[in-house]
Coordinates of C-alpha atoms and ligand atoms in Angstrom, one line a residue:
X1 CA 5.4 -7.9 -67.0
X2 CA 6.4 -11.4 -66.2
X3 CA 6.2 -13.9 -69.0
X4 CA 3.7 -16.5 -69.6
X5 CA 5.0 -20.1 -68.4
X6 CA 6.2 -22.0 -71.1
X7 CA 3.6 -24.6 -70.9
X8 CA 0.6 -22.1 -70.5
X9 CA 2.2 -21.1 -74.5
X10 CA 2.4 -24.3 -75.2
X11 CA -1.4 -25.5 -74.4
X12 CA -2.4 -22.2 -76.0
X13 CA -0.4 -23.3 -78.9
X14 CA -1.6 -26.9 -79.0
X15 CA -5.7 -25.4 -78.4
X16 CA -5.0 -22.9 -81.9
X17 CA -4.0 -26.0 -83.7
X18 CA -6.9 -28.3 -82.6
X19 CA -8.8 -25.3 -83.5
X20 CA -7.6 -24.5 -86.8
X21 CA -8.0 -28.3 -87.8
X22 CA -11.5 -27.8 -86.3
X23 CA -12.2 -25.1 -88.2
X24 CA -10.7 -26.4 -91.6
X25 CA -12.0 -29.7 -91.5
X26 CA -14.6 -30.3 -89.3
X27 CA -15.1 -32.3 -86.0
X28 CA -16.7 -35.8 -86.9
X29 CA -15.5 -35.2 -90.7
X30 CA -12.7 -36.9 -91.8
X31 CA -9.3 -36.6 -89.8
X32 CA -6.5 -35.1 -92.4
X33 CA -4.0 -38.0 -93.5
X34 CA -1.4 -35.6 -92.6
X35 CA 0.1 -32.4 -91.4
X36 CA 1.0 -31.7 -95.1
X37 CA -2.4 -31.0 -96.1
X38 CA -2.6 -27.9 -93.1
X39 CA -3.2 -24.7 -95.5
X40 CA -0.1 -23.3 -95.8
X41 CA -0.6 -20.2 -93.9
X42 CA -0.9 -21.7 -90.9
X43 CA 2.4 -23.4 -91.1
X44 CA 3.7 -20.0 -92.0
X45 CA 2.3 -18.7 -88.8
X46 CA 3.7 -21.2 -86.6
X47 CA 7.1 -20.0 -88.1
X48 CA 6.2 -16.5 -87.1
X49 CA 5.5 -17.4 -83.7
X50 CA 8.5 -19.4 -83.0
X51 CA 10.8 -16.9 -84.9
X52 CA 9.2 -14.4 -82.2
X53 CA 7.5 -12.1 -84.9
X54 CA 3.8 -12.2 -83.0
X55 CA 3.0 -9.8 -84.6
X56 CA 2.9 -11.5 -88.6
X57 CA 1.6 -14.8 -86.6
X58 CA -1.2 -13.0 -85.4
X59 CA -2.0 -11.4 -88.9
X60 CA -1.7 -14.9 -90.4
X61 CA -4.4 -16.9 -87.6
X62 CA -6.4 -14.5 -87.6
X63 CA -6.8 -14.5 -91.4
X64 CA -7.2 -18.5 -91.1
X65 CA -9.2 -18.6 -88.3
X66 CA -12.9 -19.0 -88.9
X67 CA -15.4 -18.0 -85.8
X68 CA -17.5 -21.0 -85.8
X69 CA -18.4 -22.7 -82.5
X70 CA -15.0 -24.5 -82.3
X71 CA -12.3 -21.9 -83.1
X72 CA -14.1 -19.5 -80.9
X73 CA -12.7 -20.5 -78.0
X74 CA -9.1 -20.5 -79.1
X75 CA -9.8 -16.3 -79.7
X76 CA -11.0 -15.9 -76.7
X77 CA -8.2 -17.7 -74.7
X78 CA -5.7 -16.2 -76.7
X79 CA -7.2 -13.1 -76.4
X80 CA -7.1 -13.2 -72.6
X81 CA -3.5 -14.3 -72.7
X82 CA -2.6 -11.6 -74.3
X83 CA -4.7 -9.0 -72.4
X84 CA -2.4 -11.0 -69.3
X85 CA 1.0 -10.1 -70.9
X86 CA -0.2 -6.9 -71.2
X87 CA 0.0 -7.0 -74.7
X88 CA -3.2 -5.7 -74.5
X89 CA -3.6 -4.0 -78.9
X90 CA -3.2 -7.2 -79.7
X91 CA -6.2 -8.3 -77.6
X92 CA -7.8 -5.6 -78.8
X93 CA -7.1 -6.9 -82.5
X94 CA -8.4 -10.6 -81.8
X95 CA -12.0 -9.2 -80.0
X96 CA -12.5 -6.4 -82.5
X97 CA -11.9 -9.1 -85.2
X98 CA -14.5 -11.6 -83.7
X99 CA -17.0 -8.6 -83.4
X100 CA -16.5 -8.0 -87.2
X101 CA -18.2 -11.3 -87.9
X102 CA -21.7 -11.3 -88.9
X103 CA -22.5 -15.0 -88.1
X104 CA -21.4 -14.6 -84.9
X105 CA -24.1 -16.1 -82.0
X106 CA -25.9 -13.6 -79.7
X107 CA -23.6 -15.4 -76.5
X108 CA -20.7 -14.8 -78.0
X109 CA -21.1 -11.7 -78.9
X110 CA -21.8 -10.1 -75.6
X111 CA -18.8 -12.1 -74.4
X112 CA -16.7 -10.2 -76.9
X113 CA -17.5 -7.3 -75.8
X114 CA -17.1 -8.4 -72.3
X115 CA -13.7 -8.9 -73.5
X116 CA -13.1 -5.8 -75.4
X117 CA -14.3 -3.7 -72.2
X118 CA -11.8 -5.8 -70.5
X119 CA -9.3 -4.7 -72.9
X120 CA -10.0 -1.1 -73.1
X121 CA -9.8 -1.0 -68.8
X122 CA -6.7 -2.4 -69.2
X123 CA -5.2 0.2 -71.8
X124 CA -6.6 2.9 -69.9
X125 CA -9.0 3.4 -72.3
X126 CA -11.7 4.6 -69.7
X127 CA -14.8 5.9 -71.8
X128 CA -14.4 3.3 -74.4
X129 CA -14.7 0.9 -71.4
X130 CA -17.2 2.3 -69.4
X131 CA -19.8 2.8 -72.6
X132 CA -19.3 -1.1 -73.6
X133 CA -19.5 -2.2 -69.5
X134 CA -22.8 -0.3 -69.8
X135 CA -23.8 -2.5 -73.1
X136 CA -22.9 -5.6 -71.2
X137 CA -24.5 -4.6 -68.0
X138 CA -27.7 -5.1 -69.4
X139 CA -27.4 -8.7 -70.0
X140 CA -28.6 -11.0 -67.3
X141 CA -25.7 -13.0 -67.1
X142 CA -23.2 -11.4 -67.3
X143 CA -24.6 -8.2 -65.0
X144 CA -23.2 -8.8 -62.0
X145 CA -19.3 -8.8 -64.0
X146 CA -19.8 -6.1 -66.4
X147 CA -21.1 -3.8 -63.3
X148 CA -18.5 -4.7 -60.9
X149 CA -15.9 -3.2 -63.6
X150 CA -18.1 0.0 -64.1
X151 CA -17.3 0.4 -60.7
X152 CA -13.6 0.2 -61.1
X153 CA -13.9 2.6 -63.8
X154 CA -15.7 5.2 -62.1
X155 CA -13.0 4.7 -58.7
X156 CA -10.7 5.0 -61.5
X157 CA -12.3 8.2 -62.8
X158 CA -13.0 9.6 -59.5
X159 CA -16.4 9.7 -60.3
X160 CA -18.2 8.6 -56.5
X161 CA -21.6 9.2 -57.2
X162 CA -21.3 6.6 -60.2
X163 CA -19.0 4.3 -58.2
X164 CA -21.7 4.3 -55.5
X165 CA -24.3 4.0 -57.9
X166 CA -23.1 1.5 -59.7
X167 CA -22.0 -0.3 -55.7
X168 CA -25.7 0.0 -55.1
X169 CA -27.4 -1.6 -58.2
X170 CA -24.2 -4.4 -57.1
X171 CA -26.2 -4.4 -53.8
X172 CA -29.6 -5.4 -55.5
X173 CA -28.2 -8.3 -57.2
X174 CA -26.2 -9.5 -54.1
X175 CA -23.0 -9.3 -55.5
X176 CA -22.0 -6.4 -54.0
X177 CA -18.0 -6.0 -52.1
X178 CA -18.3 -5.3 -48.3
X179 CA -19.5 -2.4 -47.1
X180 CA -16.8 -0.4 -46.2
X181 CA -16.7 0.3 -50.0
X182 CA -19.8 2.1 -50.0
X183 CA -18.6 3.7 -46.8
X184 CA -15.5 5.3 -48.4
X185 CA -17.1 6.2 -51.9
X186 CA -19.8 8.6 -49.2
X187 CA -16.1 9.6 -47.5
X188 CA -14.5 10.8 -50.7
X189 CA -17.8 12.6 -51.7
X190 CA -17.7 14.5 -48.1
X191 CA -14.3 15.5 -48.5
X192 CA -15.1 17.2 -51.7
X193 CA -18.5 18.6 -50.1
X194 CA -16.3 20.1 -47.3
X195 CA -13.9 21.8 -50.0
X196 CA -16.6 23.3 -51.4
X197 CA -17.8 24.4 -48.1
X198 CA -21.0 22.8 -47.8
X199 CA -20.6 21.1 -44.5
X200 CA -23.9 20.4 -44.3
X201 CA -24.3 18.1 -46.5
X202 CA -20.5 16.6 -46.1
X203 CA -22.6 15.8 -42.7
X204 CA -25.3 13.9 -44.3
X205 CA -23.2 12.2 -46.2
X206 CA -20.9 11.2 -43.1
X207 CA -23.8 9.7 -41.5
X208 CA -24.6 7.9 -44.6
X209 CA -21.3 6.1 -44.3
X210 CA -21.2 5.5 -40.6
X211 CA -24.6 4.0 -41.2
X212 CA -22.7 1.4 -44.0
X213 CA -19.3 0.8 -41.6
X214 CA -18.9 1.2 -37.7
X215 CA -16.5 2.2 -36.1
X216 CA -15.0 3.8 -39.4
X217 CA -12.1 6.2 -38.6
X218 CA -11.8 8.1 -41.9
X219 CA -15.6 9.1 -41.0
X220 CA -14.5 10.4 -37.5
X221 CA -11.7 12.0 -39.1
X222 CA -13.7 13.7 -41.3
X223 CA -16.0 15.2 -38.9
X224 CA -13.3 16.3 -36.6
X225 CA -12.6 18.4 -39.6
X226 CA -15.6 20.0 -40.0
X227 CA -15.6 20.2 -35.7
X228 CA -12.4 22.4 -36.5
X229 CA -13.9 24.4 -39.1
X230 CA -16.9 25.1 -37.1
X231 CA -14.5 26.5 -34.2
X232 CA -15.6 23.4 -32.6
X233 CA -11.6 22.6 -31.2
X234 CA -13.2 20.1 -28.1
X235 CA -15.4 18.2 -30.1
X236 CA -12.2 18.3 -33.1
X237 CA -10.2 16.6 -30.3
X238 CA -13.0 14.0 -29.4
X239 CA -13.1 12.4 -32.9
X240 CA -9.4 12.8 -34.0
X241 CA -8.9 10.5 -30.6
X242 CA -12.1 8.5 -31.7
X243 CA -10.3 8.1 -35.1
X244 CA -6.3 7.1 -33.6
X245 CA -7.8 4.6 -31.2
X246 CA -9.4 3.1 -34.0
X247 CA -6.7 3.3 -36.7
X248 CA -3.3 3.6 -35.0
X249 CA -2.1 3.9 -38.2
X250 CA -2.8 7.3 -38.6
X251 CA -0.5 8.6 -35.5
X252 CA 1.8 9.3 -37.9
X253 CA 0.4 12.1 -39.5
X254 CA -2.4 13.0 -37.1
X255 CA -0.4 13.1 -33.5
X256 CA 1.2 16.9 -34.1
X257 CA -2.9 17.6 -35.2
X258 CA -4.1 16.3 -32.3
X259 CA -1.4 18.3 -30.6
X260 CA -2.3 21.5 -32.2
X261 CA -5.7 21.2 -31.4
X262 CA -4.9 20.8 -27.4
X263 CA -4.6 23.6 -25.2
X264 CA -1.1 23.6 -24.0
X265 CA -1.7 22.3 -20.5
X266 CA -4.0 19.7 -21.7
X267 CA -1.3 18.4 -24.0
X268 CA 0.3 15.9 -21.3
X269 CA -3.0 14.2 -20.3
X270 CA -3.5 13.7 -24.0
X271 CA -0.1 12.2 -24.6
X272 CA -0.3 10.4 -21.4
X273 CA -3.8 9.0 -22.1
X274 CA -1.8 7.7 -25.8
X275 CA 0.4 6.1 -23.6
X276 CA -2.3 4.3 -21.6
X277 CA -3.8 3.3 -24.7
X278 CA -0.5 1.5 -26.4
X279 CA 0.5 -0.1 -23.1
X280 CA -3.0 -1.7 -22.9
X281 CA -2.7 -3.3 -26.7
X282 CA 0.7 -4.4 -27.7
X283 CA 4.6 -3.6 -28.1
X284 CA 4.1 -2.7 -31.5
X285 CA 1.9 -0.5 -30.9
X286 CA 4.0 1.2 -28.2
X287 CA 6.8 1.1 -30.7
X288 CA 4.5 3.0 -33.1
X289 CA 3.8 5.7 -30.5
X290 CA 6.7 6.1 -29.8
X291 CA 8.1 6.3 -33.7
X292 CA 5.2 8.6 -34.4
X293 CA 6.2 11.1 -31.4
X294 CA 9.9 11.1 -32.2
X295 CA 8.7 12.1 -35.7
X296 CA 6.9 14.9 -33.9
X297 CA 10.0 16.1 -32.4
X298 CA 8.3 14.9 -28.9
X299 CA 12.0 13.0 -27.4
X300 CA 11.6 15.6 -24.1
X301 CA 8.0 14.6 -23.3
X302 CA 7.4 13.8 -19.9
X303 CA 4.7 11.1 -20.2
X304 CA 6.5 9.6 -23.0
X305 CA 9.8 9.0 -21.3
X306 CA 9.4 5.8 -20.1
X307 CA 7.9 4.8 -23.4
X308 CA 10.8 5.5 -25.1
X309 CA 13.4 4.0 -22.9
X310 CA 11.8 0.8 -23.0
X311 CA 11.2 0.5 -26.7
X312 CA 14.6 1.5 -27.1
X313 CA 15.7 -1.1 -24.2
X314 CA 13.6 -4.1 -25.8
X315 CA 13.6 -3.2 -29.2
X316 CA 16.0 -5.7 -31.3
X317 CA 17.6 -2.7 -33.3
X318 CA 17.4 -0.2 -30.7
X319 CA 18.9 -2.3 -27.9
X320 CA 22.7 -1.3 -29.2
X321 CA 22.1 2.3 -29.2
X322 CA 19.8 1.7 -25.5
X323 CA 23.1 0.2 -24.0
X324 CA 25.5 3.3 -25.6
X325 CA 23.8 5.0 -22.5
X326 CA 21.2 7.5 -21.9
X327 CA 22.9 10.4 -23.8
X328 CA 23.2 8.3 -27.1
X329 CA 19.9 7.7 -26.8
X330 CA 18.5 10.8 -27.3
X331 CA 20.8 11.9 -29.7
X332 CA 19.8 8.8 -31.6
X333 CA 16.0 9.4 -31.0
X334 CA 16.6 13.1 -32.7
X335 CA 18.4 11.2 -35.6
X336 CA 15.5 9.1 -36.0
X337 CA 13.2 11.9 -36.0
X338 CA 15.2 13.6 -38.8
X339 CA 15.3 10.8 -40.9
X340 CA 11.3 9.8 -40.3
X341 CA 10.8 13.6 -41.7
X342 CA 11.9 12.0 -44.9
X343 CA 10.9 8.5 -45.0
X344 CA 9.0 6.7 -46.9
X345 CA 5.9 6.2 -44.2
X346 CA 3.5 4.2 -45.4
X347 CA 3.0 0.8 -47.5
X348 CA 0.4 -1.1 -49.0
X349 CA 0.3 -4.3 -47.4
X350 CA -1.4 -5.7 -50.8
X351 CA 0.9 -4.4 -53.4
X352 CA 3.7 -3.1 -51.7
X353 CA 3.6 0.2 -53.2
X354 CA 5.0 2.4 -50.5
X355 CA 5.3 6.8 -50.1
X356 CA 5.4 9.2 -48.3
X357 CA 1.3 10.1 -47.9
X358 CA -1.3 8.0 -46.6
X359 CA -3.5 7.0 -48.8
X360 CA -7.2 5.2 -48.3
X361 CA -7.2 4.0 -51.9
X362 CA -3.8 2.2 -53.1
X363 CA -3.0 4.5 -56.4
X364 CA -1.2 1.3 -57.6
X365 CA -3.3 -1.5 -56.8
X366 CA -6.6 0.6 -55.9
X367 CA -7.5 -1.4 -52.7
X368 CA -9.1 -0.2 -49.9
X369 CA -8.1 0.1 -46.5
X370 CA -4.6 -1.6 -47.2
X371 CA -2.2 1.2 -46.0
X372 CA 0.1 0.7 -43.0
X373 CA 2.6 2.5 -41.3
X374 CA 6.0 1.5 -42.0
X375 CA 9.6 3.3 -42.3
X376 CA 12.8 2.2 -42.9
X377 CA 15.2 4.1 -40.5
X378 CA 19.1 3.5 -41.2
X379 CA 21.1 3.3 -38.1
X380 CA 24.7 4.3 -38.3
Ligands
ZN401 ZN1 -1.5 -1.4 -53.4

């Protein structure tokens, strides 16, 4: 956790002492002669903060601090600057503490508990969030927040039907995230329909999501699963094609599937229809053909040959091993291959968490869709 800018302490600083002499003496009332007549708590506190004992200082505003109209604010930014630190009990302190107070106005109130929710996300605290997101979610204004971050909580809890619940009350409102969302919450209830071997309605559900995001590979990939289950291996290879020419991406993982699925003397018009495909786009995604069939122990592949040679001819890093001659190549290609075996394959190109799986959902920054296929391969 990074720490706050000095400033952003310092205006937070400067807002608890304007609202402290708020509170104490009134706006419009008379303006204190001096700083000697502040109640001497409050100096105490600002002794505590800058001796870097938050802590006490916290203890002692909060004792000080009365929640009228004008010191309310301070709590709340100070409260969200805290929950921002990740210092996040001591958030919990300042809302709890405003929620204690029986003159507190109707407004406020809910946006305590706004903030508490908030708080309680942050900790982990999942039920204790999702129960006071519900409580908020029935005000008005503040609706359209309080259900966005039931949502999170229920992605969170793995808990679809409630995520896509809560996306499609989102919907009625017209604040809801793009539809691919949807699409992937009716994607993670198939897969677990399929587990439990109810293809039927992993099916329904399947069109559901194709019916929220077209083209939508993880869909096709789904029902080639089910095709493969069903004994279905032609229709299997259809939609894991469907799914790669979509989402290159996934050649990675899904090329030796694909390559199981083909009969053995189908396999070269497969690999050479790949080829076709890469050559027609870009390099790149030659150069991610290629990667994901030397991962797939393919180097001897007759329709990849020429593939190979010329991202290893035209590749920056490649071209020194390309000129070592054809031998040093291949040797190098097999390298490659045993190293990609271990990589880490994939990164998320929003939080730059990166692993070994593929993953639809970042477990670190839980975006969607924001997986790509990278490796970092060592040449000696
Ligand atoms: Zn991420």
């Amino acid at each position: 956790m990074t720490d706050l800018p000095l400033l952003t302490w310092a205006l937070v600083i400067a807002a608890l002492v304007l609202g402290i002499l708020a509170g104490h003496f009134g706006w419009g009332k008379r303006w204190p002669a001096s700083l000697s007549k502040l109640h001497p708590d409050y100096l105490t506190g600002l002794d505590y903060l800058v001796t870097e004992q938050p802590d006490r200082a916290l203890d002692m505003f909060l004792k000080l601090m009365d929640a009228n109209a004008d010191t309310i604010e301070t709590h709340f930014a100070l409260g969200s600057l805290y929950r921002r630190r990740g210092e996040v009990e001591r958030a919990i302190r300042i809302h709890q503490n405003l929620l204690a107070r029986d003159a507190l106005a109707p407004e406020h109130r809910e946006l305590a508990l706004l903030a508490l929710a908030q708080d309680y996300l942050r900790a982990g605290l999942l039920d204790r969030a999702e129960a006071l997101f519900q409580q908020v979610s029935e005000v008005p204004r503040l609706r359209a927040i309080a259900l966005d971050a039931l949502r999170l909580v229920y992605e969170q809890q793995h808990d679809w039907q409630q995520a896509l619940g809560a996306y499609r009350q989102l919907a009625r409102v017209k604040a809801a995230p793009p539809r691919i969302v949807a699409a992937h919450y009716l994607c993670e209830l198939a897969t677990l329909a399929i587990e439990r071997g109810d293809t039927m309605d992993a099916r329904r559900l399947l069109r559901e999501a194709r019916a929220e995001a077209k083209p939508f590979s993880r869909a096709a990939l789904l029902r080639a699963q089910i095709a493969e289950r069903d004994a279905q291996p032609e229709l299997a290879v259809r939609l894991l094609r469907q799914a790669l020419t979509e989402s290159p991406e996934l050649l990675q993982d899904e090329l030796p599937h694909l390559l199981k699925l083909v009969e053995p003397q189908a396999r070269d018009a497969v690999l050479a229809a790949l080829v076709a495909q890469a050559e027609s786009r870009d390099f790149s995604e030659l150069k991610r053909l290629v990667f994901a069939a030397i991962a797939a122990d393919l180097v001897g592949a007759q329709p990849l040959r020429a593939s190979i040679e010329k991202v290893f001819s035209q590749d920056a890093t490649l071209q020194a091993v390309w000129r070592a001659g054809p031998a040093q190549y291949e040797r190098t290609a097999h390298e490659i291959g045993a190293l990609l075996a271990h990589a880490e394959k994939y990164r998320c190109n929003e939080c730059g968490f990166s692993g070994r799986s593929f993953y639809w959902h970042c477990p670190a920054c839980h975006s969607w869709d924001s997986f790509e296929a990278y490796a970092i391969v060592k040449l000696r």
